[in-house]
Amino acid sequence: MILSLEDVSYTYAVTPILSHVNFVVNESDKWGIVGLNGAGKSTLLKLMAGVEHADSGNVTVLKKYKISYCPQSMEFENGKTIYETVVSAVGEKVEDYEVKSILNKLGFIDYSLQMDHLSGGQKKRVALAIALIRKADLYLLDEPTNHLDQNMIVWLEKYLQRVSKAVVLVTHDRYFLTRITNHIVEVDKGHLYTYEGNYADYLEQREIRYQQALTQEHKRQRFLKTEIEWIRAGAQARSTKQKSRIERFNKIAQQETMRERDTLELKSASTRLGNKTIVLDHISKSYDGKTLFKDFSYTLMRMDRVGIIGQNGCGKSTLLKTIIQQIQPDSGTVTIGETVKIGYFAQMNDIFQDDQRVIDYLKEFGEIVYTADHEAISASQMLERFLFYKDDQYKLISKCSGGEKRRLYLCSILMQAPNVLVLDEPTNDLDTETLTILEDYLDNFEGAVLTVSHDRYFLDKIADRLFVFENGKITVQQISYSDYLEAKEKKQKEKTVQKPQKKESQVVKRLTYMEKKELAQLDEQMPILENEVHVLETQLNDVTDYAEIQRISAQLDEKRDALEACEMRWLELSEKAE
């Protein structure tokens, strides 16, 4: 055992978050924490990390174990470079190459950049780098996949699969949860429910638990009905037996009523969309001499479902802003049809008034909205559909979690009945339950959807074609996201010569002489490869000729594959050396 929570309770302001919970993390456990936004997932991590302290109960970490914690957001001292910040925050001796290697994998090429100039997403990646570089026995990671592009997510997935240390993480990425975890803990109304297996196993086991709880609730209701009739018939608590029966009734009546799943099925609210939608005609855009996209044309269909993918900084959000005419292309035109009503969901939430109530905020966008079938949907119904029940609708926005604010912002977009939805990273900070509801909503949406996302599960459910950003060019591919990734991985493997690995007949706890020699060679080889990658990336940013772009890209893929193979072997030998 590394860590335990015993009879722990925690209250935020006057709201109980955790009530007398117990939880244990053992060596090599891989836990995923799930639950609605605001349920207490981040709070549970903070209690384990010692950032927050329980109102009652005990949080115990055995002395011989070290914990590394990555919060959702982290403040850094200005005036320092990325490299200086990481080395300082890690707080222990760390190899220069290891720092640069992790930073490189998380998208940082220039380690001398000042922290003052980084975006919120970049700072999150610095915080994740710090957490991963620390030598720890337990890694606590709060939304580690936020602000990572697909290459980074795949790398982090492989990294956490290979590492033998314990991990507890909060994430909305359901594929990530399925591939990393071997245990799930659900935070629900102050209680913890634990499940064996990954996210897919959890869904199956949760359904069984829900049906059992529903059966118990029906039995409870039948019992209460019978007892109420007995009491109304004039039962007096004269005898000890009658008194005991009345006390039992009062005790069972005070139990929290189980809420049956919301059966409200709302059709999507949208206005009529004519034949002419959005036409992109040979549009191009560059920033600081870097071509984001060039000569791109596309006519949006009425029921299009488009996923937009590419590395961070390639221009995906810029494309969306160009489409909705927030910014103008350098060349080409964007034409929007007269009946088009765009709902734009930005990466950053709308600015809320914290002293405003949830329902009052949404009513500013309309008290009633209509579906294509002229069915009326009230603001309250829309909130209920997205898991803001009656009590939650009247709480102050200042009391909402970051995820709840994100959910409310989403409701405000949908309440305006758009017929074209333009979504920029809609899955960030939304819980898995809300994502399922959003996916169902979009599945029935009577209009076009364009979405930027790195969430593989979400894109597989929503998108039937992709805009792929590669080397300053956008290609349109009629393929699912998973099929695209599979094809890309297959292509990379074909380029890389795979050396057959010898099976070990037995586990060797110490490095052999040859392994020590190999580790020393890797320490010398990896900085060279990393520098070659850096040089090629710099060259790629400076060229505009398509043939030259293709040549450098091929070299870059080869060097990156070689570097990744070295890193994985280095990680394996380093863990063995510990």
Coordinates of C-alpha atoms in Angstrom, one line a residue:
M1 CA 0.0 0.0 0.0
I2 CA 1.2 3.5 -0.9
L3 CA -1.7 5.7 0.3
S4 CA -5.0 5.3 2.1
L5 CA -8.0 7.5 2.9
E6 CA -9.9 6.3 6.0
D7 CA -13.3 7.7 6.9
V8 CA -12.5 11.0 5.1
S9 CA -15.0 13.8 4.9
Y10 CA -14.6 17.1 3.1
T11 CA -16.9 20.1 2.7
Y12 CA -16.5 23.1 0.4
A13 CA -18.2 26.2 1.9
V14 CA -21.4 24.5 3.0
T15 CA -21.5 21.8 0.3
P16 CA -20.4 18.3 1.3
I17 CA -18.0 17.0 -1.3
L18 CA -16.9 13.7 0.3
S19 CA -18.7 11.9 3.1
H20 CA -16.8 9.3 5.2
V21 CA -15.0 7.8 2.2
N22 CA -12.4 5.0 2.2
F23 CA -9.9 4.5 -0.6
V24 CA -6.5 2.7 -1.1
V25 CA -3.8 2.9 -3.7
N26 CA -1.3 0.1 -4.0
E27 CA 1.9 -0.2 -5.9
S28 CA 1.5 -0.5 -9.7
D29 CA -2.3 0.4 -9.5
K30 CA -3.6 2.5 -12.4
W31 CA -6.7 4.3 -11.2
G32 CA -9.1 6.4 -13.2
I33 CA -11.4 8.9 -11.4
V34 CA -14.8 9.5 -13.0
G35 CA -17.9 11.5 -12.0
L36 CA -19.9 14.5 -13.0
N37 CA -18.2 18.0 -13.1
G38 CA -18.3 19.4 -9.5
A39 CA -18.6 15.9 -7.9
G40 CA -15.2 16.2 -6.3
K41 CA -12.7 14.4 -8.6
S42 CA -10.1 17.1 -8.4
T43 CA -10.7 17.5 -4.7
L44 CA -10.0 13.8 -4.2
L45 CA -6.7 14.2 -6.0
K46 CA -5.8 17.3 -3.9
L47 CA -6.5 15.4 -0.7
M48 CA -4.2 12.6 -1.8
A49 CA -1.5 15.1 -2.8
G50 CA -1.8 16.9 0.5
V51 CA -2.8 20.2 -1.2
E52 CA -6.1 20.1 0.6
H53 CA -6.8 18.7 4.1
A54 CA -9.8 16.6 5.2
D55 CA -12.3 18.0 7.7
S56 CA -12.2 14.6 9.4
G57 CA -10.7 11.2 8.9
N58 CA -7.1 10.3 7.9
V59 CA -5.1 10.5 4.7
T60 CA -2.0 8.3 5.1
V61 CA 1.0 8.1 2.8
L62 CA 3.7 5.6 3.8
K63 CA 7.0 7.4 4.4
K64 CA 9.1 5.4 2.0
Y65 CA 6.9 6.5 -1.0
K66 CA 7.0 9.7 -3.0
I67 CA 4.1 11.4 -4.7
S68 CA 4.2 13.6 -7.8
Y69 CA 1.1 15.8 -8.5
C70 CA 0.0 17.6 -11.6
P71 CA -2.9 20.0 -11.0
Q72 CA -5.3 21.3 -13.7
S73 CA -3.7 24.7 -13.6
M74 CA -0.4 25.9 -12.0
E75 CA 1.1 29.3 -11.3
F76 CA 4.7 29.9 -12.2
E77 CA 7.3 32.5 -11.3
N78 CA 7.8 35.0 -14.1
G79 CA 11.3 35.9 -15.4
K80 CA 12.5 32.3 -15.8
T81 CA 12.9 30.1 -18.9
I82 CA 11.0 26.9 -19.4
Y83 CA 14.1 24.9 -18.6
E84 CA 15.0 26.8 -15.4
T85 CA 11.4 26.5 -14.2
V86 CA 11.2 22.7 -14.7
V87 CA 14.6 22.0 -13.1
S88 CA 13.7 24.3 -10.1
A89 CA 10.3 22.8 -9.6
V90 CA 11.4 19.2 -9.9
G91 CA 13.5 19.9 -6.8
E92 CA 16.0 17.0 -7.2
K93 CA 18.9 16.0 -9.3
V94 CA 17.7 15.2 -12.8
E95 CA 19.6 14.4 -16.0
D96 CA 19.7 17.3 -18.5
Y97 CA 18.7 15.0 -21.3
E98 CA 15.6 13.7 -19.4
V99 CA 14.3 17.2 -19.0
K100 CA 14.8 18.1 -22.6
S101 CA 13.4 14.8 -23.8
I102 CA 10.1 15.1 -21.9
L103 CA 9.8 18.8 -22.9
N104 CA 10.3 17.9 -26.5
K105 CA 7.6 15.2 -26.4
L106 CA 5.2 17.8 -25.0
G107 CA 5.9 20.2 -27.8
F108 CA 8.6 22.4 -26.5
I109 CA 11.6 22.9 -28.9
D110 CA 13.0 26.2 -27.5
Y111 CA 13.7 25.6 -23.8
S112 CA 14.8 29.2 -23.4
L113 CA 11.3 30.7 -23.8
Q114 CA 10.3 32.9 -20.9
M115 CA 7.3 31.6 -18.8
D116 CA 5.7 35.0 -19.0
H117 CA 5.1 34.5 -22.7
L118 CA 3.4 31.1 -22.5
S119 CA -0.3 30.5 -23.0
G120 CA -2.4 28.7 -20.4
G121 CA -2.2 25.5 -22.4
Q122 CA 1.6 25.7 -22.6
K123 CA 1.8 26.2 -18.9
K124 CA -0.3 23.1 -18.3
R125 CA 2.2 21.1 -20.4
V126 CA 5.1 22.5 -18.4
A127 CA 3.3 21.4 -15.2
L128 CA 2.8 17.9 -16.7
A129 CA 6.5 17.8 -17.6
I130 CA 7.5 18.6 -14.0
A131 CA 5.2 15.9 -12.7
L132 CA 6.5 13.2 -15.0
I133 CA 10.2 14.1 -14.5
R134 CA 10.0 13.8 -10.7
K135 CA 11.1 10.4 -9.4
A136 CA 8.0 9.2 -7.7
D137 CA 6.1 6.0 -6.7
L138 CA 2.7 7.5 -7.3
Y139 CA 1.7 10.0 -10.0
L140 CA -1.5 12.1 -9.5
L141 CA -2.5 13.6 -12.8
D142 CA -5.5 16.0 -13.2
E143 CA -6.7 16.1 -16.8
P144 CA -3.2 15.4 -18.3
T145 CA -4.5 15.1 -21.9
N146 CA -5.9 18.7 -21.9
H147 CA -4.0 20.9 -24.3
L148 CA -2.1 17.9 -25.8
D149 CA -2.3 17.2 -29.5
Q150 CA -2.7 13.7 -30.8
N151 CA 1.0 12.8 -31.0
M152 CA 1.5 14.0 -27.4
I153 CA -1.5 12.0 -26.2
V154 CA -0.3 8.8 -27.9
W155 CA 3.2 9.3 -26.4
L156 CA 1.8 9.9 -22.9
E157 CA -0.4 6.8 -23.3
K158 CA 2.6 4.6 -24.1
Y159 CA 4.7 6.2 -21.4
L160 CA 2.1 5.5 -18.6
Q161 CA 1.5 2.0 -20.0
R162 CA 5.2 1.2 -19.7
V163 CA 5.9 2.9 -16.4
S164 CA 5.7 0.5 -13.4
K165 CA 4.7 3.2 -10.9
A166 CA 1.2 3.8 -9.6
V167 CA -1.0 6.3 -11.3
V168 CA -4.2 8.0 -10.3
L169 CA -5.7 10.3 -13.0
V170 CA -8.7 12.4 -13.9
T171 CA -9.4 12.6 -17.6
H172 CA -12.4 12.9 -20.0
D173 CA -10.5 10.9 -22.7
R174 CA -12.3 7.6 -22.7
Y175 CA -9.9 5.8 -24.9
F176 CA -7.1 7.0 -22.6
L177 CA -9.0 5.6 -19.6
T178 CA -9.6 2.3 -21.3
R179 CA -6.0 1.8 -22.3
I180 CA -4.3 3.0 -19.1
T181 CA -6.4 2.1 -16.1
N182 CA -6.9 -1.2 -14.3
H183 CA -9.2 0.3 -11.6
I184 CA -12.0 3.0 -11.7
V185 CA -13.3 5.0 -8.8
E186 CA -16.5 6.9 -9.3
V187 CA -17.3 10.0 -7.2
D188 CA -21.0 10.4 -6.8
K189 CA -22.9 12.5 -4.3
G190 CA -20.1 12.4 -1.7
H191 CA -19.5 8.6 -2.0
L192 CA -16.8 6.6 -3.7
Y193 CA -17.7 3.5 -5.8
T194 CA -14.7 1.3 -6.9
Y195 CA -14.6 -1.0 -9.9
E196 CA -12.1 -3.6 -11.1
G197 CA -10.9 -3.2 -14.7
N198 CA -10.7 -0.3 -17.2
Y199 CA -13.3 2.2 -18.3
A200 CA -15.1 -0.3 -20.5
D201 CA -15.4 -2.7 -17.6
Y202 CA -16.6 0.2 -15.4
L203 CA -19.5 1.0 -17.7
E204 CA -20.7 -2.6 -17.6
Q205 CA -20.4 -2.9 -13.8
R206 CA -21.9 0.5 -13.1
E207 CA -25.1 -0.5 -15.0
I208 CA -25.4 -3.6 -12.8
R209 CA -24.9 -1.4 -9.7
Y210 CA -27.5 1.0 -10.9
Q211 CA -30.1 -1.7 -11.6
Q212 CA -29.5 -3.2 -8.1
A213 CA -29.8 0.2 -6.5
L214 CA -33.0 0.9 -8.5
T215 CA -34.5 -2.4 -7.3
Q216 CA -33.7 -1.5 -3.7
E217 CA -35.2 1.9 -4.1
H218 CA -38.5 0.4 -5.4
K219 CA -38.5 -2.0 -2.4
R220 CA -38.0 1.0 -0.1
Q221 CA -40.8 3.0 -1.7
R222 CA -43.2 -0.1 -1.3
F223 CA -42.2 -0.4 2.4
L224 CA -42.8 3.3 3.0
K225 CA -46.2 3.2 1.3
T226 CA -47.3 0.2 3.5
E227 CA -46.0 1.9 6.7
I228 CA -47.6 5.2 5.9
E229 CA -51.0 3.4 5.6
W230 CA -50.4 1.7 8.9
I231 CA -49.6 5.0 10.6
R232 CA -52.6 6.7 9.1
A233 CA -54.8 3.9 10.4
G234 CA -54.1 5.2 13.8
A235 CA -51.1 3.3 15.1
Q236 CA -50.0 4.5 18.5
A237 CA -46.5 4.1 19.9
R238 CA -47.8 2.6 23.1
S239 CA -45.9 -0.7 22.9
T240 CA -42.2 -1.1 22.5
K241 CA -42.8 -3.0 19.3
Q242 CA -44.9 -0.3 17.8
K243 CA -42.4 2.4 18.8
S244 CA -39.6 0.4 17.2
R245 CA -41.6 0.1 14.0
I246 CA -42.2 3.9 13.8
E247 CA -38.5 4.6 14.5
R248 CA -37.6 2.2 11.7
F249 CA -40.0 3.9 9.3
N250 CA -38.5 7.4 10.2
K251 CA -35.0 6.1 9.6
I252 CA -35.8 4.6 6.2
A253 CA -37.8 7.6 5.1
Q254 CA -34.9 9.9 5.8
Q255 CA -32.6 8.0 3.4
E256 CA -31.8 9.9 0.2
T257 CA -34.2 9.2 -2.6
M258 CA -32.4 7.7 -5.6
R259 CA -32.9 9.8 -8.7
E260 CA -33.9 7.7 -11.6
R261 CA -32.1 8.5 -14.8
D262 CA -33.4 11.5 -16.7
T263 CA -35.8 10.2 -19.3
L264 CA -36.3 13.6 -20.9
E265 CA -35.4 13.1 -24.6
L266 CA -34.8 16.4 -26.2
K267 CA -34.5 16.7 -29.9
S268 CA -31.9 19.2 -31.0
A269 CA -32.9 22.8 -31.2
S270 CA -32.1 24.4 -34.5
T271 CA -33.4 26.9 -37.1
R272 CA -34.0 26.0 -40.8
L273 CA -30.9 25.8 -42.9
G274 CA -31.2 26.6 -46.6
N275 CA -29.2 25.0 -49.5
K276 CA -26.4 27.6 -49.4
T277 CA -24.3 27.0 -46.3
I278 CA -20.6 28.0 -46.0
V279 CA -18.2 28.1 -49.0
L280 CA -14.4 28.3 -48.6
D281 CA -12.8 29.4 -51.8
H282 CA -9.0 29.0 -52.1
I283 CA -8.4 30.5 -48.6
S284 CA -4.8 30.9 -47.2
K285 CA -3.5 32.2 -43.9
S286 CA 0.0 32.8 -42.6
Y287 CA 1.4 34.1 -39.3
D288 CA 4.9 35.4 -38.7
G289 CA 6.1 33.9 -42.0
K290 CA 4.6 30.5 -41.2
T291 CA 2.0 29.1 -43.6
L292 CA -0.9 27.7 -41.6
F293 CA -3.0 26.7 -44.6
K294 CA -2.9 27.5 -48.3
D295 CA -5.3 27.4 -51.2
F296 CA -8.0 25.5 -49.3
S297 CA -11.5 25.1 -50.8
Y298 CA -14.5 23.4 -49.4
T299 CA -18.3 23.7 -49.5
L300 CA -20.0 22.7 -46.3
M301 CA -22.9 20.3 -46.7
R302 CA -26.2 20.7 -44.7
M303 CA -25.5 17.7 -42.5
D304 CA -21.7 17.6 -42.6
R305 CA -19.8 16.1 -39.6
V306 CA -16.2 17.3 -39.9
G307 CA -13.4 16.6 -37.4
I308 CA -10.4 18.9 -37.7
I309 CA -7.1 17.5 -36.5
G310 CA -3.4 18.4 -36.4
Q311 CA -0.5 19.3 -34.1
N312 CA -0.8 22.1 -31.6
G313 CA -0.1 25.5 -33.3
C314 CA -0.8 24.2 -36.8
G315 CA -3.7 26.6 -37.3
K316 CA -6.9 24.6 -36.4
S317 CA -8.4 27.4 -34.3
T318 CA -7.4 30.0 -36.9
L319 CA -9.3 28.0 -39.5
L320 CA -12.4 28.0 -37.4
K321 CA -12.1 31.8 -36.7
T322 CA -11.6 32.3 -40.5
I323 CA -14.8 30.3 -41.2
I324 CA -16.9 32.3 -38.8
Q325 CA -15.3 35.5 -40.1
Q326 CA -13.7 36.6 -36.8
I327 CA -10.4 36.9 -38.8
Q328 CA -9.9 37.5 -42.6
P329 CA -7.9 35.1 -44.8
D330 CA -4.8 36.5 -46.5
S331 CA -6.3 35.4 -49.8
G332 CA -9.5 33.7 -51.0
T333 CA -13.0 34.2 -49.7
V334 CA -15.5 32.8 -47.1
T335 CA -19.1 33.1 -48.2
I336 CA -21.9 32.4 -45.6
G337 CA -25.5 31.7 -46.7
E338 CA -28.3 33.9 -45.6
T339 CA -30.0 31.2 -43.5
V340 CA -26.8 30.1 -41.7
K341 CA -26.9 30.7 -38.0
I342 CA -23.5 29.8 -36.4
G343 CA -23.1 28.6 -32.9
Y344 CA -19.4 29.0 -32.0
F345 CA -18.1 27.2 -28.9
A346 CA -14.6 28.7 -28.1
Q347 CA -11.8 27.1 -26.2
M348 CA -12.2 29.8 -23.5
N349 CA -15.5 30.1 -21.6
D350 CA -17.7 33.1 -21.9
I351 CA -17.1 35.7 -19.2
F352 CA -19.7 34.9 -16.5
Q353 CA -21.0 37.2 -13.8
D354 CA -20.3 35.2 -10.6
D355 CA -23.2 36.7 -8.7
Q356 CA -25.6 35.5 -11.3
R357 CA -27.6 32.2 -11.0
V358 CA -27.3 29.4 -13.5
I359 CA -30.9 29.6 -14.8
D360 CA -30.8 33.4 -15.1
Y361 CA -27.7 33.3 -17.2
L362 CA -29.2 30.8 -19.6
K363 CA -32.5 32.8 -19.9
E364 CA -30.5 35.7 -21.3
F365 CA -30.2 33.6 -24.4
G366 CA -33.8 32.7 -24.5
E367 CA -36.5 31.3 -22.3
I368 CA -37.9 29.0 -24.9
V369 CA -36.2 27.5 -28.0
Y370 CA -37.9 25.3 -30.7
T371 CA -36.8 22.1 -32.5
A372 CA -37.2 21.6 -36.2
D373 CA -40.5 19.9 -35.3
H374 CA -41.7 23.0 -33.5
E375 CA -41.4 21.4 -30.1
A376 CA -40.7 23.9 -27.3
I377 CA -37.7 23.5 -25.1
S378 CA -37.5 25.7 -22.0
A379 CA -34.2 27.0 -20.5
S380 CA -34.8 24.7 -17.5
Q381 CA -35.3 21.7 -19.7
M382 CA -32.1 22.4 -21.6
L383 CA -30.2 22.6 -18.3
E384 CA -31.8 19.4 -17.1
R385 CA -30.7 17.7 -20.3
F386 CA -27.2 18.7 -19.5
L387 CA -27.3 17.5 -15.9
F388 CA -28.2 20.8 -14.1
Y389 CA -31.1 19.5 -12.0
K390 CA -33.6 21.8 -10.2
D391 CA -31.4 22.6 -7.2
D392 CA -28.3 23.2 -9.4
Q393 CA -30.2 25.6 -11.6
Y394 CA -30.6 28.2 -8.8
K395 CA -27.0 28.1 -7.5
L396 CA -24.6 31.0 -8.1
I397 CA -22.2 30.6 -11.0
S398 CA -19.4 31.4 -8.6
K399 CA -20.2 28.1 -6.8
C400 CA -19.8 26.1 -10.1
S401 CA -16.7 24.1 -10.9
G402 CA -14.7 24.8 -14.0
G403 CA -16.4 21.9 -15.8
E404 CA -19.9 23.0 -14.8
K405 CA -19.1 26.5 -16.2
R406 CA -18.0 24.8 -19.4
R407 CA -21.3 22.8 -19.5
L408 CA -23.3 26.0 -18.9
Y409 CA -21.4 27.8 -21.7
L410 CA -22.3 24.9 -24.0
C411 CA -26.0 25.2 -23.1
S412 CA -25.9 28.9 -23.9
I413 CA -24.6 28.1 -27.4
L414 CA -27.3 25.4 -28.0
M415 CA -30.1 27.6 -26.6
Q416 CA -29.6 30.0 -29.5
A417 CA -30.8 27.3 -31.9
P418 CA -27.8 27.4 -34.4
N419 CA -28.0 25.4 -37.6
V420 CA -24.1 25.2 -37.9
L421 CA -22.1 24.3 -34.9
V422 CA -18.4 25.3 -34.8
L423 CA -16.8 23.7 -31.8
D424 CA -13.2 24.4 -30.6
E425 CA -12.1 21.6 -28.2
P426 CA -15.6 21.0 -26.8
T427 CA -14.5 18.0 -24.8
N428 CA -12.0 19.9 -22.6
D429 CA -13.1 19.9 -18.9
L430 CA -16.4 18.1 -19.6
D431 CA -17.0 14.9 -17.7
T432 CA -17.6 11.6 -19.5
E433 CA -21.4 11.7 -18.7
T434 CA -21.8 15.1 -20.3
L435 CA -19.8 14.0 -23.3
T436 CA -22.1 11.1 -23.9
I437 CA -25.1 13.5 -23.7
L438 CA -23.4 16.0 -26.1
E439 CA -22.6 13.1 -28.6
D440 CA -26.3 12.1 -28.5
Y441 CA -27.4 15.7 -29.0
L442 CA -25.1 16.1 -32.0
D443 CA -26.2 12.8 -33.4
N444 CA -29.7 14.2 -33.7
F445 CA -28.6 17.8 -34.6
E446 CA -30.4 19.1 -37.8
G447 CA -27.4 20.9 -39.2
A448 CA -23.7 20.9 -39.9
V449 CA -21.0 20.3 -37.3
L450 CA -17.3 21.4 -37.5
T451 CA -15.2 20.4 -34.5
V452 CA -11.6 20.7 -33.5
S453 CA -10.7 18.0 -31.0
H454 CA -8.0 15.6 -29.8
D455 CA -10.5 13.3 -28.2
R456 CA -10.4 10.1 -30.3
Y457 CA -13.6 8.6 -28.8
F458 CA -15.6 11.9 -29.5
L459 CA -14.3 12.2 -33.1
D460 CA -15.1 8.6 -33.8
K461 CA -18.7 9.1 -32.7
I462 CA -19.2 12.5 -34.4
A463 CA -17.0 12.9 -37.5
D464 CA -17.5 11.1 -40.8
R465 CA -14.7 13.1 -42.5
L466 CA -11.6 14.8 -41.4
F467 CA -9.7 18.1 -42.2
V468 CA -6.1 17.0 -41.7
F469 CA -3.4 19.7 -41.1
E470 CA 0.0 18.6 -42.3
N471 CA 2.9 20.7 -43.3
G472 CA 0.9 23.9 -44.0
K473 CA -1.6 22.0 -46.1
I474 CA -5.2 20.8 -45.3
T475 CA -6.3 17.5 -46.8
V476 CA -9.9 16.3 -46.7
Q477 CA -10.2 12.6 -45.8
Q478 CA -13.4 10.5 -45.8
I479 CA -12.3 8.3 -43.0
S480 CA -12.9 7.8 -39.2
Y481 CA -10.3 9.1 -36.8
S482 CA -9.3 5.7 -35.5
D483 CA -8.9 4.4 -39.0
Y484 CA -6.8 7.5 -39.9
L485 CA -4.5 6.9 -36.8
E486 CA -4.2 3.2 -37.6
A487 CA -3.2 3.9 -41.2
K488 CA -0.7 6.6 -40.0
E489 CA 0.9 4.2 -37.5
K490 CA 1.1 1.4 -40.0
K491 CA 2.9 3.8 -42.5
Q492 CA 5.4 4.9 -39.8
K493 CA 6.1 1.3 -38.8
E494 CA 6.8 0.4 -42.4
K495 CA 9.4 3.1 -42.5
T496 CA 11.1 1.9 -39.4
V497 CA 13.2 -1.2 -39.4
Q498 CA 12.1 -3.2 -36.4
K499 CA 14.8 -5.3 -34.7
P500 CA 13.6 -8.6 -33.3
Q501 CA 13.7 -8.5 -29.5
K502 CA 15.0 -11.4 -27.5
K503 CA 12.6 -12.9 -24.9
E504 CA 14.1 -12.8 -21.4
S505 CA 14.1 -16.2 -19.8
Q506 CA 14.0 -14.7 -16.4
V507 CA 13.6 -11.3 -14.8
V508 CA 17.0 -9.7 -14.1
K509 CA 16.8 -7.1 -11.3
R510 CA 20.1 -5.5 -12.0
L511 CA 21.6 -4.1 -15.2
T512 CA 24.1 -6.4 -16.9
Y513 CA 27.4 -5.0 -18.1
M514 CA 26.1 -4.8 -21.7
E515 CA 22.9 -3.1 -20.5
K516 CA 25.0 -0.5 -18.6
K517 CA 27.0 0.1 -21.7
E518 CA 23.9 0.4 -23.8
L519 CA 22.4 2.9 -21.3
A520 CA 25.6 5.0 -21.5
Q521 CA 25.4 4.9 -25.4
L522 CA 21.8 6.0 -25.3
D523 CA 22.7 9.0 -23.1
E524 CA 25.1 10.1 -25.8
Q525 CA 22.9 9.1 -28.8
M526 CA 19.6 10.7 -27.7
P527 CA 20.8 14.4 -27.5
I528 CA 22.3 14.0 -31.0
L529 CA 19.0 12.7 -32.4
E530 CA 17.1 15.3 -30.5
N531 CA 19.2 18.1 -32.0
E532 CA 18.7 16.6 -35.5
V533 CA 14.9 16.6 -34.9
H534 CA 15.2 20.3 -33.8
V535 CA 17.2 21.3 -36.8
L536 CA 14.7 19.6 -39.2
E537 CA 11.7 21.2 -37.5
T538 CA 13.3 24.6 -37.8
Q539 CA 14.0 23.9 -41.5
L540 CA 10.4 22.8 -42.0
N541 CA 9.1 26.1 -40.6
D542 CA 11.3 28.1 -43.0
V543 CA 10.5 26.4 -46.3
T544 CA 7.5 27.0 -48.6
D545 CA 8.4 24.8 -51.6
Y546 CA 6.1 21.7 -51.5
A547 CA 8.7 19.2 -52.8
E548 CA 11.2 20.4 -50.2
I549 CA 8.5 20.2 -47.4
Q550 CA 7.9 16.5 -48.4
R551 CA 11.7 15.7 -48.3
I552 CA 12.3 17.3 -44.9
S553 CA 9.1 15.8 -43.5
A554 CA 10.2 12.3 -44.5
Q555 CA 13.6 12.9 -42.8
L556 CA 11.8 14.3 -39.7
D557 CA 9.5 11.2 -39.4
E558 CA 12.6 8.9 -39.6
K559 CA 14.5 10.8 -36.9
R560 CA 11.5 11.0 -34.6
D561 CA 10.9 7.3 -34.9
A562 CA 14.5 6.6 -34.1
L563 CA 14.4 9.0 -31.1
E564 CA 11.2 7.4 -29.8
A565 CA 12.7 3.9 -30.0
C566 CA 15.8 5.2 -28.1
E567 CA 13.7 6.9 -25.4
M568 CA 11.5 3.8 -24.8
R569 CA 14.7 1.6 -24.4
W570 CA 16.3 4.3 -22.2
L571 CA 13.1 4.4 -20.0
E572 CA 13.1 0.6 -19.7
L573 CA 16.8 0.4 -18.7
S574 CA 16.5 3.4 -16.3
E575 CA 13.6 1.8 -14.4
K576 CA 15.6 -1.4 -14.2
A577 CA 18.6 0.5 -12.8
E578 CA 16.4 1.9 -10.0

